[in-house]
Amino acid sequence: MTAVVNLLVFAALEIGSLGLLHSFLRHKFSLSPLYQLAFVLETQVYPVQANLFLETIFLLQYQLEHLGADFTFRFKWLHGKG
């Protein structure tokens, strides 16, 4: 459950940074990056979707590793102390 919460916090921070970048570029250069984002999402929807899916899988695996998951299958806790 904490992995999902961390992922949602990360997504919220990314959306916030996109909003700040949008306002900066809008005021400084009169350019809207949302039009460019919409163009990319219209023309490259499948690669973007695959990339987001893979990033989600990798982020969840990093969270599991930090929680102490043993991917070596040695299970030191079964063999006693030490």
JSON list of N, CA and C in Angstrom, two decimals:
[
{"chain": "A", "resi": 1, "resn": "MET", "atom": "N", "xyz": [0.82, -1.20, 0.00]},
{"chain": "A", "resi": 1, "resn": "MET", "atom": "CA", "xyz": [0.00, 0.00, 0.00]},
{"chain": "A", "resi": 1, "resn": "MET", "atom": "C", "xyz": [0.87, 1.27, 0.00]},
{"chain": "A", "resi": 2, "resn": "THR", "atom": "N", "xyz": [1.99, 1.21, 0.71]},
{"chain": "A", "resi": 2, "resn": "THR", "atom": "CA", "xyz": [2.85, 2.39, 0.74]},
{"chain": "A", "resi": 2, "resn": "THR", "atom": "C", "xyz": [3.49, 2.65, -0.62]},
{"chain": "A", "resi": 3, "resn": "ALA", "atom": "N", "xyz": [3.70, 1.59, -1.40]},
{"chain": "A", "resi": 3, "resn": "ALA", "atom": "CA", "xyz": [4.26, 1.77, -2.74]},
{"chain": "A", "resi": 3, "resn": "ALA", "atom": "C", "xyz": [3.30, 2.56, -3.61]},
{"chain": "A", "resi": 4, "resn": "VAL", "atom": "N", "xyz": [2.03, 2.28, -3.49]},
{"chain": "A", "resi": 4, "resn": "VAL", "atom": "CA", "xyz": [1.03, 2.99, -4.29]},
{"chain": "A", "resi": 4, "resn": "VAL", "atom": "C", "xyz": [0.95, 4.45, -3.85]},
{"chain": "A", "resi": 5, "resn": "VAL", "atom": "N", "xyz": [1.01, 4.68, -2.54]},
{"chain": "A", "resi": 5, "resn": "VAL", "atom": "CA", "xyz": [0.98, 6.05, -2.03]},
{"chain": "A", "resi": 5, "resn": "VAL", "atom": "C", "xyz": [2.21, 6.83, -2.52]},
{"chain": "A", "resi": 6, "resn": "ASN", "atom": "N", "xyz": [3.37, 6.20, -2.45]},
{"chain": "A", "resi": 6, "resn": "ASN", "atom": "CA", "xyz": [4.59, 6.86, -2.94]},
{"chain": "A", "resi": 6, "resn": "ASN", "atom": "C", "xyz": [4.50, 7.17, -4.42]},
{"chain": "A", "resi": 7, "resn": "LEU", "atom": "N", "xyz": [3.92, 6.25, -5.18]},
{"chain": "A", "resi": 7, "resn": "LEU", "atom": "CA", "xyz": [3.76, 6.46, -6.61]},
{"chain": "A", "resi": 7, "resn": "LEU", "atom": "C", "xyz": [2.80, 7.62, -6.89]},
{"chain": "A", "resi": 8, "resn": "LEU", "atom": "N", "xyz": [1.73, 7.72, -6.11]},
{"chain": "A", "resi": 8, "resn": "LEU", "atom": "CA", "xyz": [0.79, 8.82, -6.28]},
{"chain": "A", "resi": 8, "resn": "LEU", "atom": "C", "xyz": [1.42, 10.17, -5.89]},
{"chain": "A", "resi": 9, "resn": "VAL", "atom": "N", "xyz": [2.23, 10.17, -4.85]},
{"chain": "A", "resi": 9, "resn": "VAL", "atom": "CA", "xyz": [2.93, 11.41, -4.47]},
{"chain": "A", "resi": 9, "resn": "VAL", "atom": "C", "xyz": [3.90, 11.82, -5.57]},
{"chain": "A", "resi": 10, "resn": "PHE", "atom": "N", "xyz": [4.62, 10.86, -6.12]},
{"chain": "A", "resi": 10, "resn": "PHE", "atom": "CA", "xyz": [5.54, 11.15, -7.22]},
{"chain": "A", "resi": 10, "resn": "PHE", "atom": "C", "xyz": [4.77, 11.71, -8.42]},
{"chain": "A", "resi": 11, "resn": "ALA", "atom": "N", "xyz": [3.62, 11.14, -8.74]},
{"chain": "A", "resi": 11, "resn": "ALA", "atom": "CA", "xyz": [2.82, 11.64, -9.85]},
{"chain": "A", "resi": 11, "resn": "ALA", "atom": "C", "xyz": [2.33, 13.05, -9.58]},
{"chain": "A", "resi": 12, "resn": "ALA", "atom": "N", "xyz": [1.93, 13.33, -8.35]},
{"chain": "A", "resi": 12, "resn": "ALA", "atom": "CA", "xyz": [1.47, 14.68, -8.00]},
{"chain": "A", "resi": 12, "resn": "ALA", "atom": "C", "xyz": [2.60, 15.69, -8.13]},
{"chain": "A", "resi": 13, "resn": "LEU", "atom": "N", "xyz": [3.81, 15.31, -7.72]},
{"chain": "A", "resi": 13, "resn": "LEU", "atom": "CA", "xyz": [4.95, 16.21, -7.87]},
{"chain": "A", "resi": 13, "resn": "LEU", "atom": "C", "xyz": [5.28, 16.46, -9.34]},
{"chain": "A", "resi": 14, "resn": "GLU", "atom": "N", "xyz": [5.16, 15.43, -10.16]},
{"chain": "A", "resi": 14, "resn": "GLU", "atom": "CA", "xyz": [5.42, 15.60, -11.59]},
{"chain": "A", "resi": 14, "resn": "GLU", "atom": "C", "xyz": [4.38, 16.52, -12.23]},
{"chain": "A", "resi": 15, "resn": "ILE", "atom": "N", "xyz": [3.13, 16.37, -11.85]},
{"chain": "A", "resi": 15, "resn": "ILE", "atom": "CA", "xyz": [2.08, 17.24, -12.40]},
{"chain": "A", "resi": 15, "resn": "ILE", "atom": "C", "xyz": [2.28, 18.67, -11.93]},
{"chain": "A", "resi": 16, "resn": "GLY", "atom": "N", "xyz": [2.70, 18.83, -10.67]},
{"chain": "A", "resi": 16, "resn": "GLY", "atom": "CA", "xyz": [2.99, 20.17, -10.16]},
{"chain": "A", "resi": 16, "resn": "GLY", "atom": "C", "xyz": [4.14, 20.83, -10.90]},
{"chain": "A", "resi": 17, "resn": "SER", "atom": "N", "xyz": [5.19, 20.07, -11.18]},
{"chain": "A", "resi": 17, "resn": "SER", "atom": "CA", "xyz": [6.32, 20.64, -11.92]},
{"chain": "A", "resi": 17, "resn": "SER", "atom": "C", "xyz": [5.92, 20.97, -13.35]},
{"chain": "A", "resi": 18, "resn": "LEU", "atom": "N", "xyz": [5.04, 20.16, -13.94]},
{"chain": "A", "resi": 18, "resn": "LEU", "atom": "CA", "xyz": [4.53, 20.48, -15.28]},
{"chain": "A", "resi": 18, "resn": "LEU", "atom": "C", "xyz": [3.75, 21.79, -15.26]},
{"chain": "A", "resi": 19, "resn": "GLY", "atom": "N", "xyz": [2.95, 21.99, -14.21]},
{"chain": "A", "resi": 19, "resn": "GLY", "atom": "CA", "xyz": [2.20, 23.24, -14.08]},
{"chain": "A", "resi": 19, "resn": "GLY", "atom": "C", "xyz": [3.11, 24.45, -13.93]},
{"chain": "A", "resi": 20, "resn": "LEU", "atom": "N", "xyz": [4.16, 24.32, -13.13]},
{"chain": "A", "resi": 20, "resn": "LEU", "atom": "CA", "xyz": [5.11, 25.42, -12.97]},
{"chain": "A", "resi": 20, "resn": "LEU", "atom": "C", "xyz": [5.86, 25.71, -14.27]},
{"chain": "A", "resi": 21, "resn": "LEU", "atom": "N", "xyz": [6.26, 24.67, -14.97]},
{"chain": "A", "resi": 21, "resn": "LEU", "atom": "CA", "xyz": [6.93, 24.86, -16.26]},
{"chain": "A", "resi": 21, "resn": "LEU", "atom": "C", "xyz": [5.99, 25.52, -17.26]},
{"chain": "A", "resi": 22, "resn": "HIS", "atom": "N", "xyz": [4.74, 25.11, -17.26]},
{"chain": "A", "resi": 22, "resn": "HIS", "atom": "CA", "xyz": [3.76, 25.69, -18.17]},
{"chain": "A", "resi": 22, "resn": "HIS", "atom": "C", "xyz": [3.59, 27.19, -17.90]},
{"chain": "A", "resi": 23, "resn": "SER", "atom": "N", "xyz": [3.44, 27.56, -16.62]},
{"chain": "A", "resi": 23, "resn": "SER", "atom": "CA", "xyz": [3.26, 28.98, -16.32]},
{"chain": "A", "resi": 23, "resn": "SER", "atom": "C", "xyz": [4.51, 29.79, -16.65]},
{"chain": "A", "resi": 24, "resn": "PHE", "atom": "N", "xyz": [5.69, 29.23, -16.41]},
{"chain": "A", "resi": 24, "resn": "PHE", "atom": "CA", "xyz": [6.93, 29.94, -16.74]},
{"chain": "A", "resi": 24, "resn": "PHE", "atom": "C", "xyz": [7.05, 30.17, -18.24]},
{"chain": "A", "resi": 25, "resn": "LEU", "atom": "N", "xyz": [6.85, 29.11, -19.03]},
{"chain": "A", "resi": 25, "resn": "LEU", "atom": "CA", "xyz": [6.98, 29.25, -20.49]},
{"chain": "A", "resi": 25, "resn": "LEU", "atom": "C", "xyz": [5.88, 30.13, -21.07]},
{"chain": "A", "resi": 26, "resn": "ARG", "atom": "N", "xyz": [4.71, 30.11, -20.46]},
{"chain": "A", "resi": 26, "resn": "ARG", "atom": "CA", "xyz": [3.60, 30.92, -20.93]},
{"chain": "A", "resi": 26, "resn": "ARG", "atom": "C", "xyz": [3.91, 32.42, -20.74]},
{"chain": "A", "resi": 27, "resn": "HIS", "atom": "N", "xyz": [4.45, 32.76, -19.59]},
{"chain": "A", "resi": 27, "resn": "HIS", "atom": "CA", "xyz": [4.74, 34.18, -19.31]},
{"chain": "A", "resi": 27, "resn": "HIS", "atom": "C", "xyz": [6.02, 34.65, -19.98]},
{"chain": "A", "resi": 28, "resn": "LYS", "atom": "N", "xyz": [7.02, 33.81, -20.04]},
{"chain": "A", "resi": 28, "resn": "LYS", "atom": "CA", "xyz": [8.32, 34.23, -20.57]},
{"chain": "A", "resi": 28, "resn": "LYS", "atom": "C", "xyz": [8.35, 34.27, -22.10]},
{"chain": "A", "resi": 29, "resn": "PHE", "atom": "N", "xyz": [7.79, 33.22, -22.73]},
{"chain": "A", "resi": 29, "resn": "PHE", "atom": "CA", "xyz": [7.91, 33.09, -24.19]},
{"chain": "A", "resi": 29, "resn": "PHE", "atom": "C", "xyz": [6.57, 33.08, -24.92]},
{"chain": "A", "resi": 30, "resn": "SER", "atom": "N", "xyz": [5.47, 33.23, -24.23]},
{"chain": "A", "resi": 30, "resn": "SER", "atom": "CA", "xyz": [4.12, 33.13, -24.82]},
{"chain": "A", "resi": 30, "resn": "SER", "atom": "C", "xyz": [3.97, 31.82, -25.60]},
{"chain": "A", "resi": 31, "resn": "LEU", "atom": "N", "xyz": [4.42, 30.75, -24.99]},
{"chain": "A", "resi": 31, "resn": "LEU", "atom": "CA", "xyz": [4.39, 29.43, -25.61]},
{"chain": "A", "resi": 31, "resn": "LEU", "atom": "C", "xyz": [3.69, 28.47, -24.66]},
{"chain": "A", "resi": 32, "resn": "SER", "atom": "N", "xyz": [2.78, 27.68, -25.19]},
{"chain": "A", "resi": 32, "resn": "SER", "atom": "CA", "xyz": [2.07, 26.73, -24.35]},
{"chain": "A", "resi": 32, "resn": "SER", "atom": "C", "xyz": [2.62, 25.32, -24.58]},
{"chain": "A", "resi": 33, "resn": "PRO", "atom": "N", "xyz": [3.29, 24.76, -23.59]},
{"chain": "A", "resi": 33, "resn": "PRO", "atom": "CA", "xyz": [3.78, 23.39, -23.75]},
{"chain": "A", "resi": 33, "resn": "PRO", "atom": "C", "xyz": [2.67, 22.35, -23.74]},
{"chain": "A", "resi": 34, "resn": "LEU", "atom": "N", "xyz": [1.47, 22.74, -23.33]},
{"chain": "A", "resi": 34, "resn": "LEU", "atom": "CA", "xyz": [0.36, 21.79, -23.35]},
{"chain": "A", "resi": 34, "resn": "LEU", "atom": "C", "xyz": [-0.06, 21.44, -24.78]},
{"chain": "A", "resi": 35, "resn": "TYR", "atom": "N", "xyz": [0.10, 22.38, -25.71]},
{"chain": "A", "resi": 35, "resn": "TYR", "atom": "CA", "xyz": [-0.17, 22.07, -27.12]},
{"chain": "A", "resi": 35, "resn": "TYR", "atom": "C", "xyz": [0.83, 21.04, -27.64]},
{"chain": "A", "resi": 36, "resn": "GLN", "atom": "N", "xyz": [2.07, 21.19, -27.26]},
{"chain": "A", "resi": 36, "resn": "GLN", "atom": "CA", "xyz": [3.09, 20.23, -27.68]},
{"chain": "A", "resi": 36, "resn": "GLN", "atom": "C", "xyz": [2.86, 18.87, -27.03]},
{"chain": "A", "resi": 37, "resn": "LEU", "atom": "N", "xyz": [2.46, 18.87, -25.76]},
{"chain": "A", "resi": 37, "resn": "LEU", "atom": "CA", "xyz": [2.14, 17.62, -25.08]},
{"chain": "A", "resi": 37, "resn": "LEU", "atom": "C", "xyz": [0.96, 16.93, -25.73]},
{"chain": "A", "resi": 38, "resn": "ALA", "atom": "N", "xyz": [-0.07, 17.69, -26.11]},
{"chain": "A", "resi": 38, "resn": "ALA", "atom": "CA", "xyz": [-1.23, 17.11, -26.78]},
{"chain": "A", "resi": 38, "resn": "ALA", "atom": "C", "xyz": [-0.84, 16.52, -28.13]},
{"chain": "A", "resi": 39, "resn": "PHE", "atom": "N", "xyz": [0.04, 17.20, -28.86]},
{"chain": "A", "resi": 39, "resn": "PHE", "atom": "CA", "xyz": [0.49, 16.67, -30.15]},
{"chain": "A", "resi": 39, "resn": "PHE", "atom": "C", "xyz": [1.22, 15.35, -29.98]},
{"chain": "A", "resi": 40, "resn": "VAL", "atom": "N", "xyz": [2.12, 15.28, -29.00]},
{"chain": "A", "resi": 40, "resn": "VAL", "atom": "CA", "xyz": [2.87, 14.03, -28.76]},
{"chain": "A", "resi": 40, "resn": "VAL", "atom": "C", "xyz": [1.92, 12.91, -28.34]},
{"chain": "A", "resi": 41, "resn": "LEU", "atom": "N", "xyz": [0.97, 13.23, -27.48]},
{"chain": "A", "resi": 41, "resn": "LEU", "atom": "CA", "xyz": [0.04, 12.19, -27.03]},
{"chain": "A", "resi": 41, "resn": "LEU", "atom": "C", "xyz": [-0.88, 11.71, -28.15]},
{"chain": "A", "resi": 42, "resn": "GLU", "atom": "N", "xyz": [-1.20, 12.58, -29.10]},
{"chain": "A", "resi": 42, "resn": "GLU", "atom": "CA", "xyz": [-2.02, 12.18, -30.24]},
{"chain": "A", "resi": 42, "resn": "GLU", "atom": "C", "xyz": [-1.24, 11.31, -31.22]},
{"chain": "A", "resi": 43, "resn": "THR", "atom": "N", "xyz": [0.01, 11.64, -31.46]},
{"chain": "A", "resi": 43, "resn": "THR", "atom": "CA", "xyz": [0.76, 10.94, -32.50]},
{"chain": "A", "resi": 43, "resn": "THR", "atom": "C", "xyz": [1.53, 9.73, -31.97]},
{"chain": "A", "resi": 44, "resn": "GLN", "atom": "N", "xyz": [1.89, 9.73, -30.70]},
{"chain": "A", "resi": 44, "resn": "GLN", "atom": "CA", "xyz": [2.72, 8.66, -30.13]},
{"chain": "A", "resi": 44, "resn": "GLN", "atom": "C", "xyz": [2.05, 8.01, -28.92]},
{"chain": "A", "resi": 45, "resn": "VAL", "atom": "N", "xyz": [0.77, 7.71, -29.02]},
{"chain": "A", "resi": 45, "resn": "VAL", "atom": "CA", "xyz": [0.03, 7.24, -27.84]},
{"chain": "A", "resi": 45, "resn": "VAL", "atom": "C", "xyz": [0.52, 5.87, -27.36]},
{"chain": "A", "resi": 46, "resn": "TYR", "atom": "N", "xyz": [0.83, 4.95, -28.25]},
{"chain": "A", "resi": 46, "resn": "TYR", "atom": "CA", "xyz": [1.24, 3.61, -27.82]},
{"chain": "A", "resi": 46, "resn": "TYR", "atom": "C", "xyz": [2.64, 3.57, -27.21]},
{"chain": "A", "resi": 47, "resn": "PRO", "atom": "N", "xyz": [3.64, 4.23, -27.78]},
{"chain": "A", "resi": 47, "resn": "PRO", "atom": "CA", "xyz": [4.94, 4.25, -27.08]},
{"chain": "A", "resi": 47, "resn": "PRO", "atom": "C", "xyz": [4.89, 4.96, -25.72]},
{"chain": "A", "resi": 48, "resn": "VAL", "atom": "N", "xyz": [4.10, 6.03, -25.63]},
{"chain": "A", "resi": 48, "resn": "VAL", "atom": "CA", "xyz": [3.98, 6.73, -24.35]},
{"chain": "A", "resi": 48, "resn": "VAL", "atom": "C", "xyz": [3.30, 5.83, -23.32]},
{"chain": "A", "resi": 49, "resn": "GLN", "atom": "N", "xyz": [2.26, 5.13, -23.73]},
{"chain": "A", "resi": 49, "resn": "GLN", "atom": "CA", "xyz": [1.55, 4.23, -22.82]},
{"chain": "A", "resi": 49, "resn": "GLN", "atom": "C", "xyz": [2.46, 3.09, -22.36]},
{"chain": "A", "resi": 50, "resn": "ALA", "atom": "N", "xyz": [3.22, 2.53, -23.26]},
{"chain": "A", "resi": 50, "resn": "ALA", "atom": "CA", "xyz": [4.14, 1.44, -22.90]},
{"chain": "A", "resi": 50, "resn": "ALA", "atom": "C", "xyz": [5.23, 1.95, -21.95]},
{"chain": "A", "resi": 51, "resn": "ASN", "atom": "N", "xyz": [5.73, 3.15, -22.22]},
{"chain": "A", "resi": 51, "resn": "ASN", "atom": "CA", "xyz": [6.76, 3.73, -21.35]},
{"chain": "A", "resi": 51, "resn": "ASN", "atom": "C", "xyz": [6.23, 3.98, -19.94]},
{"chain": "A", "resi": 52, "resn": "LEU", "atom": "N", "xyz": [5.03, 4.52, -19.83]},
{"chain": "A", "resi": 52, "resn": "LEU", "atom": "CA", "xyz": [4.44, 4.76, -18.52]},
{"chain": "A", "resi": 52, "resn": "LEU", "atom": "C", "xyz": [4.19, 3.45, -17.77]},
{"chain": "A", "resi": 53, "resn": "PHE", "atom": "N", "xyz": [3.76, 2.42, -18.48]},
{"chain": "A", "resi": 53, "resn": "PHE", "atom": "CA", "xyz": [3.53, 1.12, -17.85]},
{"chain": "A", "resi": 53, "resn": "PHE", "atom": "C", "xyz": [4.84, 0.54, -17.31]},
{"chain": "A", "resi": 54, "resn": "LEU", "atom": "N", "xyz": [5.89, 0.60, -18.11]},
{"chain": "A", "resi": 54, "resn": "LEU", "atom": "CA", "xyz": [7.18, 0.06, -17.67]},
{"chain": "A", "resi": 54, "resn": "LEU", "atom": "C", "xyz": [7.76, 0.86, -16.51]},
{"chain": "A", "resi": 55, "resn": "GLU", "atom": "N", "xyz": [7.60, 2.18, -16.54]},
{"chain": "A", "resi": 55, "resn": "GLU", "atom": "CA", "xyz": [8.09, 2.99, -15.42]},
{"chain": "A", "resi": 55, "resn": "GLU", "atom": "C", "xyz": [7.35, 2.65, -14.14]},
{"chain": "A", "resi": 56, "resn": "THR", "atom": "N", "xyz": [6.05, 2.39, -14.23]},
{"chain": "A", "resi": 56, "resn": "THR", "atom": "CA", "xyz": [5.28, 2.01, -13.05]},
{"chain": "A", "resi": 56, "resn": "THR", "atom": "C", "xyz": [5.77, 0.69, -12.49]},
{"chain": "A", "resi": 57, "resn": "ILE", "atom": "N", "xyz": [6.03, -0.28, -13.36]},
{"chain": "A", "resi": 57, "resn": "ILE", "atom": "CA", "xyz": [6.53, -1.57, -12.90]},
{"chain": "A", "resi": 57, "resn": "ILE", "atom": "C", "xyz": [7.89, -1.41, -12.22]},
{"chain": "A", "resi": 58, "resn": "PHE", "atom": "N", "xyz": [8.79, -0.63, -12.82]},
{"chain": "A", "resi": 58, "resn": "PHE", "atom": "CA", "xyz": [10.11, -0.45, -12.23]},
{"chain": "A", "resi": 58, "resn": "PHE", "atom": "C", "xyz": [10.04, 0.30, -10.90]},
{"chain": "A", "resi": 59, "resn": "LEU", "atom": "N", "xyz": [9.18, 1.31, -10.81]},
{"chain": "A", "resi": 59, "resn": "LEU", "atom": "CA", "xyz": [9.07, 2.05, -9.55]},
{"chain": "A", "resi": 59, "resn": "LEU", "atom": "C", "xyz": [8.54, 1.17, -8.44]},
{"chain": "A", "resi": 60, "resn": "LEU", "atom": "N", "xyz": [7.60, 0.30, -8.75]},
{"chain": "A", "resi": 60, "resn": "LEU", "atom": "CA", "xyz": [7.07, -0.60, -7.72]},
{"chain": "A", "resi": 60, "resn": "LEU", "atom": "C", "xyz": [8.12, -1.61, -7.29]},
{"chain": "A", "resi": 61, "resn": "GLN", "atom": "N", "xyz": [8.97, -2.06, -8.19]},
{"chain": "A", "resi": 61, "resn": "GLN", "atom": "CA", "xyz": [10.03, -3.00, -7.83]},
{"chain": "A", "resi": 61, "resn": "GLN", "atom": "C", "xyz": [11.07, -2.34, -6.93]},
{"chain": "A", "resi": 62, "resn": "TYR", "atom": "N", "xyz": [11.40, -1.08, -7.18]},
{"chain": "A", "resi": 62, "resn": "TYR", "atom": "CA", "xyz": [12.35, -0.39, -6.31]},
{"chain": "A", "resi": 62, "resn": "TYR", "atom": "C", "xyz": [11.78, -0.27, -4.90]},
{"chain": "A", "resi": 63, "resn": "GLN", "atom": "N", "xyz": [10.50, 0.00, -4.80]},
{"chain": "A", "resi": 63, "resn": "GLN", "atom": "CA", "xyz": [9.88, 0.11, -3.49]},
{"chain": "A", "resi": 63, "resn": "GLN", "atom": "C", "xyz": [9.92, -1.24, -2.77]},
{"chain": "A", "resi": 64, "resn": "LEU", "atom": "N", "xyz": [9.68, -2.32, -3.48]},
{"chain": "A", "resi": 64, "resn": "LEU", "atom": "CA", "xyz": [9.73, -3.64, -2.85]},
{"chain": "A", "resi": 64, "resn": "LEU", "atom": "C", "xyz": [11.14, -3.97, -2.37]},
{"chain": "A", "resi": 65, "resn": "GLU", "atom": "N", "xyz": [12.15, -3.57, -3.10]},
{"chain": "A", "resi": 65, "resn": "GLU", "atom": "CA", "xyz": [13.52, -3.83, -2.69]},
{"chain": "A", "resi": 65, "resn": "GLU", "atom": "C", "xyz": [13.84, -3.07, -1.40]},
{"chain": "A", "resi": 66, "resn": "HIS", "atom": "N", "xyz": [13.34, -1.87, -1.28]},
{"chain": "A", "resi": 66, "resn": "HIS", "atom": "CA", "xyz": [13.61, -1.09, -0.08]},
{"chain": "A", "resi": 66, "resn": "HIS", "atom": "C", "xyz": [12.89, -1.67, 1.13]},
{"chain": "A", "resi": 67, "resn": "LEU", "atom": "N", "xyz": [11.81, -2.38, 0.92]},
{"chain": "A", "resi": 67, "resn": "LEU", "atom": "CA", "xyz": [11.09, -2.99, 2.03]},
{"chain": "A", "resi": 67, "resn": "LEU", "atom": "C", "xyz": [11.75, -4.29, 2.48]},
{"chain": "A", "resi": 68, "resn": "GLY", "atom": "N", "xyz": [12.80, -4.71, 1.84]},
{"chain": "A", "resi": 68, "resn": "GLY", "atom": "CA", "xyz": [13.53, -5.89, 2.28]},
{"chain": "A", "resi": 68, "resn": "GLY", "atom": "C", "xyz": [13.16, -7.16, 1.55]},
{"chain": "A", "resi": 69, "resn": "ALA", "atom": "N", "xyz": [12.63, -7.07, 0.35]},
{"chain": "A", "resi": 69, "resn": "ALA", "atom": "CA", "xyz": [12.30, -8.27, -0.42]},
{"chain": "A", "resi": 69, "resn": "ALA", "atom": "C", "xyz": [13.60, -8.97, -0.82]},
{"chain": "A", "resi": 70, "resn": "ASP", "atom": "N", "xyz": [13.63, -10.29, -0.69]},
{"chain": "A", "resi": 70, "resn": "ASP", "atom": "CA", "xyz": [14.83, -11.07, -0.99]},
{"chain": "A", "resi": 70, "resn": "ASP", "atom": "C", "xyz": [14.66, -11.74, -2.35]},
{"chain": "A", "resi": 71, "resn": "PHE", "atom": "N", "xyz": [15.22, -11.13, -3.39]},
{"chain": "A", "resi": 71, "resn": "PHE", "atom": "CA", "xyz": [15.10, -11.69, -4.72]},
{"chain": "A", "resi": 71, "resn": "PHE", "atom": "C", "xyz": [16.17, -12.74, -5.02]},
{"chain": "A", "resi": 72, "resn": "THR", "atom": "N", "xyz": [17.05, -13.00, -4.06]},
{"chain": "A", "resi": 72, "resn": "THR", "atom": "CA", "xyz": [18.07, -14.04, -4.24]},
{"chain": "A", "resi": 72, "resn": "THR", "atom": "C", "xyz": [17.55, -15.40, -3.83]},
{"chain": "A", "resi": 73, "resn": "PHE", "atom": "N", "xyz": [16.42, -15.44, -3.15]},
{"chain": "A", "resi": 73, "resn": "PHE", "atom": "CA", "xyz": [15.77, -16.67, -2.67]},
{"chain": "A", "resi": 73, "resn": "PHE", "atom": "C", "xyz": [16.67, -17.46, -1.72]},
{"chain": "A", "resi": 74, "resn": "ARG", "atom": "N", "xyz": [17.49, -16.75, -0.93]},
{"chain": "A", "resi": 74, "resn": "ARG", "atom": "CA", "xyz": [18.32, -17.42, 0.08]},
{"chain": "A", "resi": 74, "resn": "ARG", "atom": "C", "xyz": [17.62, -17.46, 1.43]},
{"chain": "A", "resi": 75, "resn": "PHE", "atom": "N", "xyz": [16.79, -16.48, 1.70]},
{"chain": "A", "resi": 75, "resn": "PHE", "atom": "CA", "xyz": [15.97, -16.43, 2.91]},
{"chain": "A", "resi": 75, "resn": "PHE", "atom": "C", "xyz": [16.79, -16.67, 4.17]},
{"chain": "A", "resi": 76, "resn": "LYS", "atom": "N", "xyz": [17.65, -15.71, 4.49]},
{"chain": "A", "resi": 76, "resn": "LYS", "atom": "CA", "xyz": [18.53, -15.82, 5.65]},
{"chain": "A", "resi": 76, "resn": "LYS", "atom": "C", "xyz": [17.74, -15.93, 6.95]},
{"chain": "A", "resi": 77, "resn": "TRP", "atom": "N", "xyz": [16.55, -15.40, 7.00]},
{"chain": "A", "resi": 77, "resn": "TRP", "atom": "CA", "xyz": [15.77, -15.45, 8.22]},
{"chain": "A", "resi": 77, "resn": "TRP", "atom": "C", "xyz": [15.29, -16.86, 8.52]},
{"chain": "A", "resi": 78, "resn": "LEU", "atom": "N", "xyz": [15.29, -17.76, 7.54]},
{"chain": "A", "resi": 78, "resn": "LEU", "atom": "CA", "xyz": [14.90, -19.15, 7.78]},
{"chain": "A", "resi": 78, "resn": "LEU", "atom": "C", "xyz": [16.02, -19.97, 8.40]},
{"chain": "A", "resi": 79, "resn": "HIS", "atom": "N", "xyz": [17.26, -19.56, 8.18]},
{"chain": "A", "resi": 79, "resn": "HIS", "atom": "CA", "xyz": [18.41, -20.35, 8.62]},
{"chain": "A", "resi": 79, "resn": "HIS", "atom": "C", "xyz": [18.95, -19.89, 9.97]},
{"chain": "A", "resi": 80, "resn": "GLY", "atom": "N", "xyz": [18.20, -19.17, 10.72]},
{"chain": "A", "resi": 80, "resn": "GLY", "atom": "CA", "xyz": [18.64, -18.76, 12.05]},
{"chain": "A", "resi": 80, "resn": "GLY", "atom": "C", "xyz": [19.20, -17.36, 12.04]},
{"chain": "A", "resi": 81, "resn": "LYS", "atom": "N", "xyz": [19.85, -17.01, 13.14]},
{"chain": "A", "resi": 81, "resn": "LYS", "atom": "CA", "xyz": [20.39, -15.66, 13.31]},
{"chain": "A", "resi": 81, "resn": "LYS", "atom": "C", "xyz": [21.70, -15.52, 12.54]},
{"chain": "A", "resi": 82, "resn": "GLY", "atom": "N", "xyz": [21.94, -14.31, 12.09]},
{"chain": "A", "resi": 82, "resn": "GLY", "atom": "CA", "xyz": [23.23, -14.07, 11.45]},
{"chain": "A", "resi": 82, "resn": "GLY", "atom": "C", "xyz": [23.08, -13.82, 10.04]}
]
